[in-house]
Short mmCIF file of C-alpha atoms in Angstrom, two decimals:
data_model
loop_
_atom_site.label_atom_id
_atom_site.label_comp_id
_atom_site.label_asym_id
_atom_site.label_seq_id
_atom_site.Cartn_x
_atom_site.Cartn_y
_atom_site.Cartn_z
CA UNK A 1 135.61 61.49 70.21
CA UNK A 2 137.98 61.31 73.20
CA UNK A 3 140.55 59.39 71.15
CA UNK A 4 139.99 61.30 67.91
CA UNK A 5 142.47 63.46 66.07
CA UNK A 6 140.84 66.65 67.41
CA UNK A 7 140.63 65.75 71.10
CA UNK A 8 144.11 66.99 72.05
CA UNK A 9 143.09 70.51 71.02
CA UNK A 10 139.80 70.55 72.96
CA UNK A 11 141.24 71.64 76.31
CA UNK A 12 143.24 74.49 74.77
CA UNK A 13 140.20 75.74 72.84
CA UNK A 14 137.97 75.45 75.90
CA UNK A 15 140.49 77.41 77.96
CA UNK A 16 140.62 80.16 75.31
CA UNK A 17 136.83 80.42 75.19
CA UNK A 18 136.67 80.52 79.00
CA UNK A 19 139.44 83.13 79.20
CA UNK A 20 137.67 85.40 76.69
CA UNK A 21 134.43 85.13 78.65
CA UNK A 22 136.15 85.83 81.97
CA UNK A 23 137.95 88.88 80.60
CA UNK A 24 134.69 90.17 79.14
CA UNK A 25 132.93 89.88 82.51
CA UNK A 26 135.86 91.50 84.30
CA UNK A 27 135.91 94.46 81.93
CA UNK A 28 133.18 96.51 83.61
CA UNK A 29 134.57 95.67 87.06
CA UNK A 30 138.05 96.80 86.09
CA UNK A 31 136.65 99.99 84.58
CA UNK A 32 134.84 100.74 87.87
CA UNK A 33 131.44 100.84 86.16
CA UNK A 34 128.47 100.77 88.56
CA UNK A 35 130.66 99.62 91.44
CA UNK A 36 128.02 100.33 94.10
CA UNK A 37 125.44 98.35 92.11
CA UNK A 38 127.88 95.44 91.84
CA UNK A 39 128.80 95.65 95.53
CA UNK A 40 125.12 95.42 96.45
CA UNK A 41 124.50 92.59 94.00
CA UNK A 42 127.46 90.37 94.86
CA UNK A 43 126.28 89.46 98.36
CA UNK A 44 122.99 88.10 96.99
CA UNK A 45 124.85 86.17 94.30
CA UNK A 46 126.90 84.48 97.02
CA UNK A 47 123.76 83.67 99.02
CA UNK A 48 122.05 82.34 95.91
CA UNK A 49 125.01 80.07 95.17
CA UNK A 50 124.97 78.84 98.77
CA UNK A 51 121.29 78.03 98.62
CA UNK A 52 121.61 76.36 95.19
CA UNK A 53 124.64 74.33 96.28
CA UNK A 54 122.91 73.02 99.39
CA UNK A 55 119.78 72.22 97.35
CA UNK A 56 121.78 70.16 94.86
CA UNK A 57 123.72 68.35 97.60
CA UNK A 58 120.69 67.36 99.68
CA UNK A 59 117.43 65.63 98.90
CA UNK A 60 115.53 66.41 102.09
CA UNK A 61 115.23 70.20 102.11
CA UNK A 62 118.21 70.91 104.31
CA UNK A 63 118.42 74.49 105.56
CA UNK A 64 121.68 76.36 105.14
CA UNK A 65 123.33 78.72 107.63
CA UNK A 66 125.34 81.58 106.13
CA UNK A 67 128.08 83.67 107.68
CA UNK A 68 129.73 86.86 106.44
CA UNK A 69 132.93 87.97 108.14
CA UNK A 70 134.56 91.32 107.52
CA UNK A 71 137.65 92.02 109.55
CA UNK A 72 141.12 93.35 108.99
CA UNK A 73 141.87 92.90 105.32
CA UNK A 74 139.59 89.98 104.46
CA UNK A 75 135.97 89.33 103.44
CA UNK A 76 134.87 85.73 104.09
CA UNK A 77 131.58 84.26 102.93
CA UNK A 78 130.82 80.76 104.22
CA UNK A 79 127.87 78.40 104.45
CA UNK A 80 126.94 74.96 105.75
CA UNK A 81 125.32 71.85 104.21
CA UNK A 82 127.09 72.05 100.84
CA UNK A 83 130.02 70.39 99.15
CA UNK A 84 131.65 70.23 95.72
CA UNK A 85 131.39 67.53 93.09
CA UNK A 86 133.74 67.24 90.14
CA UNK A 87 131.22 69.12 88.01
CA UNK A 88 130.85 71.88 90.60
CA UNK A 89 134.60 72.55 90.65
CA UNK A 90 134.80 72.57 86.87
CA UNK A 91 131.83 74.89 86.66
CA UNK A 92 133.32 77.34 89.16
CA UNK A 93 136.76 77.44 87.54
CA UNK A 94 135.48 77.61 83.97
CA UNK A 95 132.63 80.01 84.81
CA UNK A 96 129.66 78.03 83.63
CA UNK A 97 126.45 76.90 85.22
CA UNK A 98 126.23 73.44 86.78
CA UNK A 99 123.50 71.39 88.40
CA UNK A 100 119.91 71.75 87.28
CA UNK A 101 120.33 75.33 86.04
CA UNK A 102 119.92 73.99 82.52
CA UNK A 103 116.29 74.92 81.96
CA UNK A 104 113.94 73.64 79.32
CA UNK A 105 112.51 76.68 77.47
CA UNK A 106 109.47 74.59 76.54
CA UNK A 107 108.56 74.10 80.21
CA UNK A 108 107.78 77.63 81.35
CA UNK A 109 106.24 77.75 84.79
CA UNK A 110 108.27 74.84 86.14
CA UNK A 111 109.82 75.29 89.58
CA UNK A 112 113.48 74.26 89.82
CA UNK A 113 115.63 73.41 92.82
CA UNK A 114 118.08 76.17 91.95
CA UNK A 115 117.53 79.89 91.51
CA UNK A 116 120.52 80.75 89.28
CA UNK A 117 119.95 81.30 85.59
CA UNK A 118 123.16 82.20 83.78
CA UNK A 119 126.02 80.84 85.87
CA UNK A 120 127.79 84.21 85.72
CA UNK A 121 126.75 85.81 89.01
CA UNK A 122 129.85 84.67 90.88
CA UNK A 123 131.94 86.89 88.61
CA UNK A 124 130.50 89.97 90.36
CA UNK A 125 132.30 88.96 93.54
CA UNK A 126 135.64 89.72 91.88
CA UNK A 127 134.82 93.35 92.56
CA UNK A 128 136.28 92.63 96.00
CA UNK A 129 139.28 90.65 94.78
CA UNK A 130 140.25 88.94 91.54
CA UNK A 131 141.94 86.19 93.56
CA UNK A 132 139.71 84.11 95.84
CA UNK A 133 140.60 81.21 98.08
CA UNK A 134 137.99 78.43 97.96
CA UNK A 135 137.63 75.94 100.81
CA UNK A 136 135.14 73.09 100.91
CA UNK A 137 134.70 69.32 100.81
CA UNK A 138 134.97 67.20 97.68
CA UNK A 139 132.65 64.27 97.14
CA UNK A 140 134.67 61.34 95.86
CA UNK A 141 132.52 59.93 93.09
CA UNK A 142 133.97 56.44 93.58
CA UNK A 143 132.86 56.35 97.21
CA UNK A 144 129.41 57.82 97.89
CA UNK A 145 130.22 58.52 101.52
CA UNK A 146 133.85 59.50 101.10
CA UNK A 147 134.69 63.20 101.27
CA UNK A 148 137.98 65.04 101.00
CA UNK A 149 138.65 68.49 102.42
CA UNK A 150 140.32 70.74 99.85
CA UNK A 151 141.25 74.32 99.04
CA UNK A 152 142.61 76.20 96.05
CA UNK A 153 143.08 79.74 94.76
CA UNK A 154 140.83 80.94 91.97
CA UNK A 155 143.07 83.55 90.35
CA UNK A 156 141.54 85.79 87.70
CA UNK A 157 143.94 88.69 88.04
CA UNK A 158 145.57 88.08 84.66
CA UNK A 159 145.40 90.94 82.16
CA UNK A 160 145.38 88.81 79.00
CA UNK A 161 144.14 85.44 77.79
CA UNK A 162 147.45 83.69 78.50
CA UNK A 163 147.48 84.84 82.13
CA UNK A 164 143.83 83.90 82.66
CA UNK A 165 144.46 80.45 81.14
CA UNK A 166 147.40 79.99 83.50
CA UNK A 167 145.06 80.87 86.37
CA UNK A 168 142.55 78.26 85.17
CA UNK A 169 145.19 75.53 84.91
CA UNK A 170 146.71 76.45 88.26
CA UNK A 171 143.29 76.30 89.92
CA UNK A 172 142.69 72.79 88.56
CA UNK A 173 146.17 71.67 89.61
CA UNK A 174 145.82 73.12 93.12
CA UNK A 175 142.36 71.61 93.61
CA UNK A 176 143.47 68.19 92.44
CA UNK A 177 146.62 68.23 94.54
CA UNK A 178 144.69 69.37 97.60
CA UNK A 179 142.12 66.61 97.18
CA UNK A 180 144.80 63.97 96.74
CA UNK A 181 146.68 65.17 99.84
CA UNK A 182 143.54 65.14 101.94
CA UNK A 183 142.62 61.98 103.77
CA UNK A 184 139.13 60.86 102.83
CA UNK A 185 136.61 60.71 105.62
CA UNK A 186 133.08 59.53 106.20
CA UNK A 187 131.20 62.70 107.02
CA UNK A 188 127.68 63.85 107.69
CA UNK A 189 126.27 66.95 106.07
CA UNK A 190 126.24 68.76 109.40
CA UNK A 191 130.06 68.90 109.15
CA UNK A 192 130.20 70.50 105.71
CA UNK A 193 131.40 74.08 105.39
CA UNK A 194 132.20 75.97 102.21
CA UNK A 195 134.09 79.28 102.35
CA UNK A 196 135.16 81.92 99.86
CA UNK A 197 137.94 84.18 101.16
CA UNK A 198 138.59 87.54 99.51
CA UNK A 199 141.75 89.49 100.40
CA UNK A 200 140.84 93.17 100.55
CA UNK A 201 142.88 96.19 99.59
CA UNK A 202 142.19 99.43 101.46
CA UNK A 203 140.05 100.81 98.63
CA UNK A 204 137.99 97.60 98.44
CA UNK A 205 137.07 97.69 102.13
CA UNK A 206 134.38 100.30 101.52
CA UNK A 207 132.77 98.10 98.85
CA UNK A 208 132.79 95.14 101.23
CA UNK A 209 131.03 97.33 103.81
CA UNK A 210 128.37 98.22 101.21
CA UNK A 211 127.83 94.49 100.60
CA UNK A 212 127.35 93.90 104.34
CA UNK A 213 124.94 96.83 104.65
CA UNK A 214 122.94 95.50 101.70
CA UNK A 215 122.66 92.08 103.32
CA UNK A 216 121.49 93.58 106.62
CA UNK A 217 118.93 95.82 104.90
CA UNK A 218 117.30 93.10 102.83
CA UNK A 219 117.80 89.91 104.80
CA UNK A 220 114.27 89.84 106.28
CA UNK A 221 112.66 89.61 102.83
CA UNK A 222 115.18 86.97 101.72
CA UNK A 223 114.58 84.81 104.80
CA UNK A 224 110.83 84.99 104.11
CA UNK A 225 111.25 84.23 100.40
CA UNK A 226 113.91 81.54 100.75
CA UNK A 227 113.04 79.18 103.62
CA UNK A 228 116.04 77.06 102.59
CA UNK A 229 118.21 79.68 104.34
CA UNK A 230 117.97 79.21 108.08
CA UNK A 231 120.12 82.10 109.30
CA UNK A 232 122.60 84.80 108.38
CA UNK A 233 125.40 85.89 110.68
CA UNK A 234 127.18 89.17 109.89
CA UNK A 235 130.40 89.35 111.87
CA UNK A 236 132.12 92.74 111.80
CA UNK A 237 134.98 94.13 113.85
CA UNK A 238 132.70 95.72 116.44
CA UNK A 239 129.53 93.66 116.17
CA UNK A 240 128.18 90.24 115.34
CA UNK A 241 124.48 89.77 114.60
CA UNK A 242 122.58 86.64 113.64
CA UNK A 243 119.33 87.02 111.71
CA UNK A 244 116.54 84.47 111.52
CA UNK A 245 112.86 84.73 110.64
CA UNK A 246 109.97 83.68 112.84
CA UNK A 247 106.68 82.77 111.21
CA UNK A 248 103.72 83.80 113.31
CA UNK A 249 100.00 83.72 112.70
CA UNK A 250 98.69 82.26 109.43
CA UNK A 251 95.12 82.81 108.26
CA UNK A 252 92.94 83.17 105.20
CA UNK A 253 91.02 86.14 103.85
CA UNK A 254 88.56 85.52 101.05
CA UNK A 255 90.35 82.26 100.33
CA UNK A 256 93.83 83.79 100.10
CA UNK A 257 96.57 82.62 102.53
CA UNK A 258 98.15 85.31 104.73
CA UNK A 259 101.20 84.87 106.96
CA UNK A 260 102.87 87.10 109.52
CA UNK A 261 106.62 87.18 110.17
CA UNK A 262 109.07 88.76 112.60
CA UNK A 263 112.77 89.29 112.05
CA UNK A 264 114.63 87.74 114.98
CA UNK A 265 118.01 89.29 115.80
CA UNK A 266 120.38 87.42 118.11
CA UNK A 267 117.56 85.22 119.29
CA UNK A 268 115.24 88.08 120.23
CA UNK A 269 112.16 89.35 118.33
CA UNK A 270 112.78 92.70 116.64
CA UNK A 271 110.40 95.53 115.80
CA UNK A 272 110.47 94.49 112.12
CA UNK A 273 107.24 92.69 111.23
CA UNK A 274 105.82 91.66 107.87
CA UNK A 275 102.61 90.40 106.29
CA UNK A 276 102.83 88.13 103.23
CA UNK A 277 100.02 87.16 100.86
CA UNK A 278 100.65 84.11 98.72
CA UNK A 279 99.40 82.66 95.44
CA UNK A 280 101.21 79.41 94.60
CA UNK A 281 104.84 80.31 93.73
CA UNK A 282 104.13 84.06 94.09
CA UNK A 283 103.95 86.19 97.21
CA UNK A 284 103.95 89.86 98.14
CA UNK A 285 105.34 91.22 101.41
CA UNK A 286 104.34 94.40 103.26
CA UNK A 287 106.26 95.77 106.28
CA UNK A 288 104.18 96.59 109.37
CA UNK A 289 104.77 97.52 113.00
CA UNK A 290 103.05 96.21 116.10
CA UNK A 291 103.01 98.44 119.17
CA UNK A 292 100.69 98.03 122.14
CA UNK A 293 98.41 95.84 120.07
CA UNK A 294 98.08 98.42 117.28
CA UNK A 295 99.18 97.46 113.75
CA UNK A 296 100.56 100.22 111.54
CA UNK A 297 101.61 100.03 107.91
CA UNK A 298 105.23 101.03 107.38
CA UNK A 299 106.80 102.77 104.43
CA UNK A 300 108.93 100.30 102.46
CA UNK A 301 112.59 101.34 102.54
CA UNK A 302 113.39 103.13 99.28
CA UNK A 303 116.60 101.08 98.99
CA UNK A 304 114.87 97.70 99.04
CA UNK A 305 114.43 96.17 95.55
CA UNK A 306 110.75 95.64 94.76
CA UNK A 307 111.26 92.53 92.61
CA UNK A 308 112.81 89.39 94.05
CA UNK A 309 113.63 86.21 92.22
CA UNK A 310 114.03 84.49 95.58
CA UNK A 311 116.81 87.08 96.05
CA UNK A 312 116.63 90.85 95.37
CA UNK A 313 117.06 92.14 91.82
CA UNK A 314 119.14 95.26 92.47
CA UNK A 315 117.77 98.07 90.32
CA UNK A 316 114.07 97.41 90.86
CA UNK A 317 113.82 99.59 93.96
CA UNK A 318 112.71 102.53 91.80
CA UNK A 319 109.53 100.76 90.69
CA UNK A 320 108.01 102.75 93.59
CA UNK A 321 105.75 99.99 94.89
CA UNK A 322 104.75 99.83 98.58
CA UNK A 323 105.36 96.07 98.67
CA UNK A 324 107.93 93.47 97.65
CA UNK A 325 107.07 90.90 94.96
CA UNK A 326 108.76 87.50 94.93
CA UNK A 327 108.44 84.69 92.41
CA UNK A 328 110.90 81.96 91.46
CA UNK A 329 109.37 82.02 87.96
CA UNK A 330 110.48 85.54 87.03
CA UNK A 331 112.84 85.67 84.06
CA UNK A 332 115.49 88.33 84.85
CA UNK A 333 117.76 90.40 82.68
CA UNK A 334 121.31 89.04 82.51
CA UNK A 335 122.73 91.61 84.96
CA UNK A 336 119.77 90.77 87.23
CA UNK A 337 118.77 94.43 87.46
CA UNK A 338 115.18 93.94 86.35
CA UNK A 339 112.68 91.81 84.45
CA UNK A 340 111.41 92.32 80.92
CA UNK A 341 107.98 93.99 81.05
CA UNK A 342 107.49 95.05 77.46
CA UNK A 343 104.02 93.69 76.71
CA UNK A 344 102.34 90.58 75.35
CA UNK A 345 104.32 90.18 72.12
CA UNK A 346 107.55 89.20 73.86
CA UNK A 347 107.21 85.64 75.33
CA UNK A 348 109.54 86.39 78.25
CA UNK A 349 107.73 89.65 78.96
CA UNK A 350 104.44 87.80 78.94
CA UNK A 351 105.67 85.40 81.63
CA UNK A 352 106.88 88.28 83.79
CA UNK A 353 103.84 90.42 83.01
CA UNK A 354 101.39 87.71 84.03
CA UNK A 355 103.17 87.37 87.37
CA UNK A 356 103.12 91.15 87.91
CA UNK A 357 99.39 91.30 87.19
CA UNK A 358 98.80 88.52 89.72
CA UNK A 359 100.95 90.42 92.23
CA UNK A 360 98.87 93.58 91.72
CA UNK A 361 95.73 91.51 92.32
CA UNK A 362 97.22 90.13 95.55
CA UNK A 363 97.85 93.69 96.73
CA UNK A 364 94.25 94.60 95.93
CA UNK A 365 93.18 91.65 98.11
CA UNK A 366 95.47 92.95 100.86
CA UNK A 367 93.86 96.39 100.62
CA UNK A 368 90.46 94.79 101.07
CA UNK A 369 91.74 92.96 104.13
CA UNK A 370 93.09 96.15 105.72
CA UNK A 371 89.84 97.93 104.91
CA UNK A 372 87.93 95.19 106.71
CA UNK A 373 90.00 95.53 109.88
CA UNK A 374 89.14 99.18 110.49
CA UNK A 375 91.76 99.71 113.21
CA UNK A 376 95.07 99.68 111.31
CA UNK A 377 97.05 102.93 111.28
CA UNK A 378 99.22 104.93 108.87
CA UNK A 379 97.31 103.70 105.84
CA UNK A 380 98.74 106.46 103.64
CA UNK A 381 101.77 104.20 103.19
CA UNK A 382 99.53 101.82 101.23
CA UNK A 383 99.08 104.53 98.59
CA UNK A 384 102.79 105.20 98.09
CA UNK A 385 102.83 104.00 94.49
CA UNK A 386 103.74 105.93 91.35
CA UNK A 387 105.18 105.50 87.89
CA UNK A 388 108.63 103.88 87.74
CA UNK A 389 111.74 105.47 86.37
CA UNK A 390 112.52 104.87 82.73
CA UNK A 391 114.23 101.53 82.08
CA UNK A 392 115.08 99.70 78.88
CA UNK A 393 113.34 96.59 80.25
CA UNK A 394 109.98 98.16 81.06
CA UNK A 395 107.16 99.63 79.00
CA UNK A 396 105.67 102.50 81.00
CA UNK A 397 102.40 102.17 79.06
CA UNK A 398 102.08 98.49 79.91
CA UNK A 399 103.04 99.07 83.54
CA UNK A 400 100.55 101.89 83.99
CA UNK A 401 97.69 99.94 82.43
CA UNK A 402 98.31 96.62 84.18
CA UNK A 403 99.87 97.49 87.55
CA UNK A 404 99.63 101.17 88.50
CA UNK A 405 96.06 102.00 87.44
CA UNK A 406 94.36 98.85 88.84
CA UNK A 407 95.98 99.40 92.24
CA UNK A 408 95.18 103.11 92.28
CA UNK A 409 91.59 102.41 91.31
CA UNK A 410 91.26 100.17 94.36
CA UNK A 411 92.92 102.83 96.51
CA UNK A 412 90.37 105.40 95.38
CA UNK A 413 87.39 103.37 96.58
CA UNK A 414 88.83 101.66 99.68
CA UNK A 415 88.04 103.22 103.05
CA UNK A 416 91.60 104.06 104.06
CA UNK A 417 91.50 107.74 105.09
CA UNK A 418 91.01 108.55 108.78
CA UNK A 419 89.01 111.77 108.99
CA UNK A 420 89.03 114.42 111.71
CA UNK A 421 85.53 113.49 112.93
CA UNK A 422 86.63 109.88 113.62
CA UNK A 423 85.26 108.32 110.47
CA UNK A 424 87.23 106.30 107.90
CA UNK A 425 86.33 107.14 104.33
CA UNK A 426 87.42 106.48 100.77
CA UNK A 427 88.98 109.07 98.48
CA UNK A 428 86.00 108.80 96.08
CA UNK A 429 82.43 108.02 97.03
CA UNK A 430 80.26 105.37 95.38
CA UNK A 431 79.38 107.80 92.59
CA UNK A 432 83.02 108.61 91.80
CA UNK A 433 82.92 112.06 93.39
CA UNK A 434 85.89 113.31 95.43
CA UNK A 435 84.94 113.27 99.09
CA UNK A 436 88.31 113.67 100.84
CA UNK A 437 89.90 117.13 100.95
CA UNK A 438 93.66 116.73 101.26
CA UNK A 439 95.35 119.94 102.49
CA UNK A 440 98.16 120.50 100.02
CA UNK A 441 100.92 123.09 99.78
CA UNK A 442 104.58 123.52 99.02
CA UNK A 443 105.80 123.44 102.62
CA UNK A 444 104.90 121.48 105.74
CA UNK A 445 104.30 124.63 107.78
CA UNK A 446 101.72 125.89 105.30
CA UNK A 447 100.08 122.45 105.19
CA UNK A 448 99.74 122.43 108.98
CA UNK A 449 98.11 125.89 109.06
CA UNK A 450 95.91 125.01 106.11
CA UNK A 451 94.82 121.77 107.81
CA UNK A 452 93.83 123.66 110.98
CA UNK A 453 91.36 125.78 109.00
CA UNK A 454 90.16 123.10 106.58
CA UNK A 455 89.46 120.66 109.42
CA UNK A 456 87.13 123.20 111.01
CA UNK A 457 85.22 123.68 107.77
CA UNK A 458 85.01 119.98 106.78
CA UNK A 459 85.83 117.69 109.76
CA UNK A 460 84.25 114.68 108.06
CA UNK A 461 86.28 115.12 104.87
CA UNK A 462 89.76 116.16 106.03
CA UNK A 463 92.40 113.62 107.18
CA UNK A 464 93.58 113.64 110.79
CA UNK A 465 96.53 115.92 111.46
CA UNK A 466 99.05 113.11 112.03
CA UNK A 467 98.38 111.80 108.51
CA UNK A 468 97.96 114.96 106.46
CA UNK A 469 101.63 115.60 105.58
CA UNK A 470 102.10 111.97 104.57
CA UNK A 471 99.02 111.94 102.35
CA UNK A 472 100.28 115.10 100.68
CA UNK A 473 103.38 113.19 99.49
CA UNK A 474 101.47 110.35 97.78
CA UNK A 475 98.56 112.17 96.12
CA UNK A 476 97.90 111.85 92.40
CA UNK A 477 95.60 113.64 89.97
CA UNK A 478 92.47 111.67 90.95
CA UNK A 479 92.70 113.02 94.51
CA UNK A 480 91.21 116.36 95.54
CA UNK A 481 93.86 118.76 96.81
CA UNK A 482 92.57 121.38 99.23
CA UNK A 483 94.90 124.33 98.60
CA UNK A 484 95.12 127.83 99.98
CA UNK A 485 93.34 128.97 96.81
CA UNK A 486 90.53 126.50 97.56
CA UNK A 487 90.21 127.86 101.08
CA UNK A 488 90.05 131.44 99.79
CA UNK A 489 87.26 130.50 97.41
CA UNK A 490 85.33 128.84 100.25
CA UNK A 491 85.67 131.93 102.45
CA UNK A 492 84.75 134.32 99.63
CA UNK A 493 81.65 132.25 98.92
CA UNK A 494 80.39 132.84 102.47
CA UNK A 495 80.29 136.61 101.78
CA UNK A 496 79.76 137.69 105.42
CA UNK A 497 81.32 136.95 108.78
CA UNK A 498 77.98 135.68 110.04
CA UNK A 499 77.62 133.20 107.17
CA UNK A 500 81.18 132.00 107.72
CA UNK A 501 80.49 131.53 111.42
CA UNK A 502 77.31 129.57 110.71
CA UNK A 503 79.20 127.26 108.30
CA UNK A 504 81.68 126.24 110.97
CA UNK A 505 79.33 126.44 113.94
CA UNK A 506 81.08 129.45 115.46
CA UNK A 507 79.87 132.67 116.98
CA UNK A 508 80.80 135.91 115.29
CA UNK A 509 83.81 136.37 117.60
CA UNK A 510 85.06 132.80 116.94
CA UNK A 511 84.56 133.32 113.21
CA UNK A 512 86.74 136.40 113.43
CA UNK A 513 89.48 134.34 115.11
CA UNK A 514 89.17 131.84 112.24
CA UNK A 515 89.50 134.65 109.72
CA UNK A 516 92.54 136.10 111.43
CA UNK A 517 94.22 132.69 111.31
CA UNK A 518 93.48 132.65 107.60
CA UNK A 519 95.21 136.02 107.22
CA UNK A 520 98.21 134.65 109.14
CA UNK A 521 98.29 131.77 106.65
CA UNK A 522 98.31 134.21 103.72
CA UNK A 523 101.25 136.05 105.22
CA UNK A 524 103.09 132.76 105.84
CA UNK A 525 102.52 131.45 102.32
CA UNK A 526 103.36 134.88 100.75
CA UNK A 527 102.36 134.03 97.16
CA UNK A 528 98.57 133.79 97.13
CA UNK A 529 98.23 137.02 99.10
CA UNK A 530 99.21 138.94 95.94
CA UNK A 531 96.04 137.72 94.24
CA UNK A 532 93.98 138.68 97.28
CA UNK A 533 95.42 142.18 97.29
CA UNK A 534 94.53 142.48 93.60
CA UNK A 535 90.88 142.04 94.62
CA UNK A 536 90.53 138.76 92.75
CA UNK A 537 88.69 137.29 95.77
CA UNK A 538 86.64 139.06 98.45
CA UNK A 539 88.05 137.59 101.64
CA UNK A 540 88.93 140.74 103.62
CA UNK A 541 86.54 142.49 105.93
CA UNK A 542 86.97 145.64 103.86
CA UNK A 543 86.00 143.93 100.62
#
């Protein structure tokens, strides 16, 4: 075929196909569509490429160190332990996947060395600059231990096919010339460094800052999920921080492996701790804090994506889960903004759905573990789960039936609510009756006043004051809300001041103080008092 009558046209046709594809991918970037989404995504695409490159270049699980530099008018992303082969350079310039990213659709469930799926993620980095300088080492295929340092400009700033094709040809020419000029050397992998340098215009600087903020916000989860990454250094004009992860205690609960982690910043343990529960290639991660020997559950940052395919899938943060799910077997959408969860009929959705069901089961195991400890704090954060926003890639019916409802059912019967009297109880009792009274109102001030009265009436059923506002934010229809209307009904039922005093163990004078506080609450809330004045409930001494 190489010497056939058609071969001389192959390069031109390949260049045209590549140019069309590049222009198509640049279209949304040039139209400034979802620029913040792309800015957040691009940093993970660069990290993924670094991890994949090092994995393909090494056979012994080498860990890669990553550095992001943002200073002056340049964004530089660099990493260790990787180099370029002939195929790698061709794949980068022509925008196609290389290495073992070619996946056999018949072998679902197989774990690959690389994370990338489509070979198009690098295109997102052109949000920062359409011209990128690439520096690395080239492995001379004729000499296994001979490497050449090289650099070239990857220029995709052309507006039409002809200009893009010129950029492709120039990139090949520059790379080849650079390799030929470079003196080959015998090198060890510890000397390898690959860098991508993006010149920044003034308006692109803000997007580069968003990328750095995204990396800082989510790096702990990535370091836990991707042990192939040893560290991340973010070097800004006024600060330079290096992030690593420290694995602490490992143990089992009911046969399931648990691990604890701490994010280490500049060589020192931070206050950011995590618990991970694992099931083969799947794990879930929950943020916790440890102060004076007391473990508290933390609220998961609303900006952290809930689904990770080793790296975060930007767009999944609004699944509203209190934990992060990671699996290298997820099949993502092409823009990597989610995973198909449309039910059993779609084969890809079935793969993703099965993993999500297993993740929900892992969280149920975690809830059982926390319930068994008895001394963890801020457990309301465990119940911070609700229906996701509408997405084209998710069936709300499937999600509710297979993820939301099973977790909420466990939450209803797990002893996770700290009551005023010192007990820890479940939202429903063994018979399915509501046994926790959650003070609920439209403002925090009303909730606080309502809690003060409700806790005197039902100290064994009302949450402690420090938790009550937080519980009010995560309640759903299966939980019993103790409202100002509920309190009025309880008081009206007592009929006399003496009966009210007996119910709360007060003398007549103390009961009167209680009643006056109730009247203060009515005046504060302002709405329910209109019903009281209409004699709908007998709660006044004159009624």
